[in-house]
Amino acid sequence: MAFDREYFNLGHLDALSYQDTFVHRLDPRAKIITIIFFIFTVISFPKYEISGLIPLIFFPVTFFMFGDIPVLFIMKKVLIVSPFVILVGIFNPILDKREMYQIFGISLSAGWVSFFSIILKFFLAITSALLLIATTSFPRVCYGLRKLGVPQIFISQMLFLYRYMFVLADETMKIIRGREMRTFEKNKINIKAFAQMISIIFIRTLERAERIYKAMLARGFNGEINIERKYKFNSYDMLFIVFSVLSIYLARRYDLPDIIGRLIMKGIG
Amino acid sequence: MSDALISPAVGTTFWAGTIAVIGYCSRKLKEKIDDKLIPLMGVMGAFIFAAQMINFTIPGTGSSGHLGGGMILAAMLGSCPAFIVMASVLVVQALFFADGGLVALGCNIWNLGVYPCFIAYPLIYRPLVKDASSAKRIVFASVVGAVIALQLGAFSVVIQTLLSGQSELPFGSFVLAMQPIHLAIGIIEGIITAGVINFVRTARPEIIKNVILQQQLSPNISIKKIIVILGIAALLTGGIFSWFASSHPDGLEWSIKKVFGKPELADKDSSVHSAAKSVQEKTAVMPDYDFKKSDSLSESEQPGNSGADEGKSKWPAVRTGTSIAGIIGSLFVVTVVVAFGFLIRLIRKKQAESRNV
């Protein structure tokens, strides 16, 4: 069922981040900065741009291959979240019918061009966000964010959330299983039953929060979560940032496929 | 919201607003922090997360939905803690489930956090619910609060999309598609929120008492701050309305006229997109985004172009006629990238094998 699948996916993405590759070893800050620069560059392309975006595929591909991340697993996740973008974007071909390109006698409307551009941007931006987690792990991303100046309370909150997400997911799974056992083959949950289930989970959550709090007090909790692992920002990280930012910038500044295509055409004819 | 539908200017603007609110809430919480609140906030976030994974059926339709959570959080924790929790839930969703993306995350936190926590909860839910003594009152307050929060959020999505200029959807039909759906979602969200509060109130009344007590412990936001936030929201919508006014002169002109006494607020160019573009040029935090293409390239590229001014023409990036060079180049680049990927994978496999032997 849906819950089991989502829960499993969550754990799987998390597990991927504990590999030990070149990409995984990079400082979280280096990855956060580069990926944010990458996404901003992607979305800064004009509306009717396709060919200029294509060299940027190089970036996620590098992460996939060097970081040993299963491509299909990530692609499935991207596909799951695609409906909203497709739904909004699909009106472009319908509403914007001006002819834009003539390729071998087939005309391509501006709407289709902008639609494909949106899809390409969506793919690039979403994939890189997933790759950040898959190669860094959530606690390390939090560590990087803390070092980049995000308030401590917000970081503590995210670390708590992350820690107890799995615990509460187990709890929720028990309740869902219990319900499934008692409602033979009736898988749809109506709102009233849903509110009651949520209420039970909520009460258990609060009880848990109280126990956690007492246990934390016993261990000397003073309102801050300390992250033990210390990273050192070394020359590799610097090199990674400089190289990536430079290549992303070049891809943005020049329409590389166009230039290459011209060269090839010149070579041919 | 999604990264693909957003422009850097819109993304950055809403990130700035969101960061400001997160900073404000963090400071507020730090001032009067009760240690107990932090673990409670953490598990509440996890609770919303777990709850969102369960789908329920929406009556009348065959479809299913899940809980949003903003309203429950605000009702149980108060404005600032609820906002921090909501923001953290959205960060985790963006990272683990790729929901939205990283640049759009600022917009998403704004749409799903600011409206329930700083408008619906303090200005609607709290005055309506009073001391939480009557179940019916809780239902009413929750439904009204959730509906308003979701309407504002949905409207915000429409505005962010339009300002970004990636979608061709006209304002009117997009609003007509978004608002009614979110009305239904809001009612359901409100009923669930009320269901949970009422259930907890009868099953474990001391928890609700604790929650009410905690609300008093947790900082209350002052009226002044609310006014500031509302002011920002008004400014945003005001500025945005002026663009619509100029982009849809027939439809919205009279309403603007009614409100402001004149048909148009500014002598702007006739399209939303170019208006958004001019704003982008003015407000771009990092000027690098506006890297223009090298002129020699785009000039030789556009022999059939009407020669209109780049900034003013309706679709500046359009090239007319054939562009086979672009296609050949693209195919070439894709081939190289794929080949590169396979090569790396092959090398890694070889390495792993030699390590195993």
PDB file of C-alpha atoms in Angstrom, chain B residues 252-264:
ATOM      1  CA  LEU B 252      -9.711  44.127 -14.179  1.00  0.00           C
ATOM      2  CA  GLU B 253      -9.650  47.748 -15.161  1.00  0.00           C
ATOM      3  CA  TRP B 254     -12.942  48.677 -13.668  1.00  0.00           C
ATOM      4  CA  SER B 255     -12.241  46.930 -10.368  1.00  0.00           C
ATOM      5  CA  ILE B 256      -8.944  48.736 -10.068  1.00  0.00           C
ATOM      6  CA  LYS B 257     -10.699  51.923 -11.023  1.00  0.00           C
ATOM      7  CA  LYS B 258     -13.183  51.318  -8.271  1.00  0.00           C
ATOM      8  CA  VAL B 259     -10.460  50.738  -5.728  1.00  0.00           C
ATOM      9  CA  PHE B 260      -7.877  53.283  -6.738  1.00  0.00           C
ATOM     10  CA  GLY B 261      -9.904  55.818  -8.666  1.00  0.00           C
ATOM     11  CA  LYS B 262      -7.928  55.448 -11.863  1.00  0.00           C
ATOM     12  CA  PRO B 263      -7.895  52.732 -14.462  1.00  0.00           C
ATOM     13  CA  GLU B 264      -4.208  51.928 -14.427  1.00  0.00           C
TER      14      GLU B 264
END
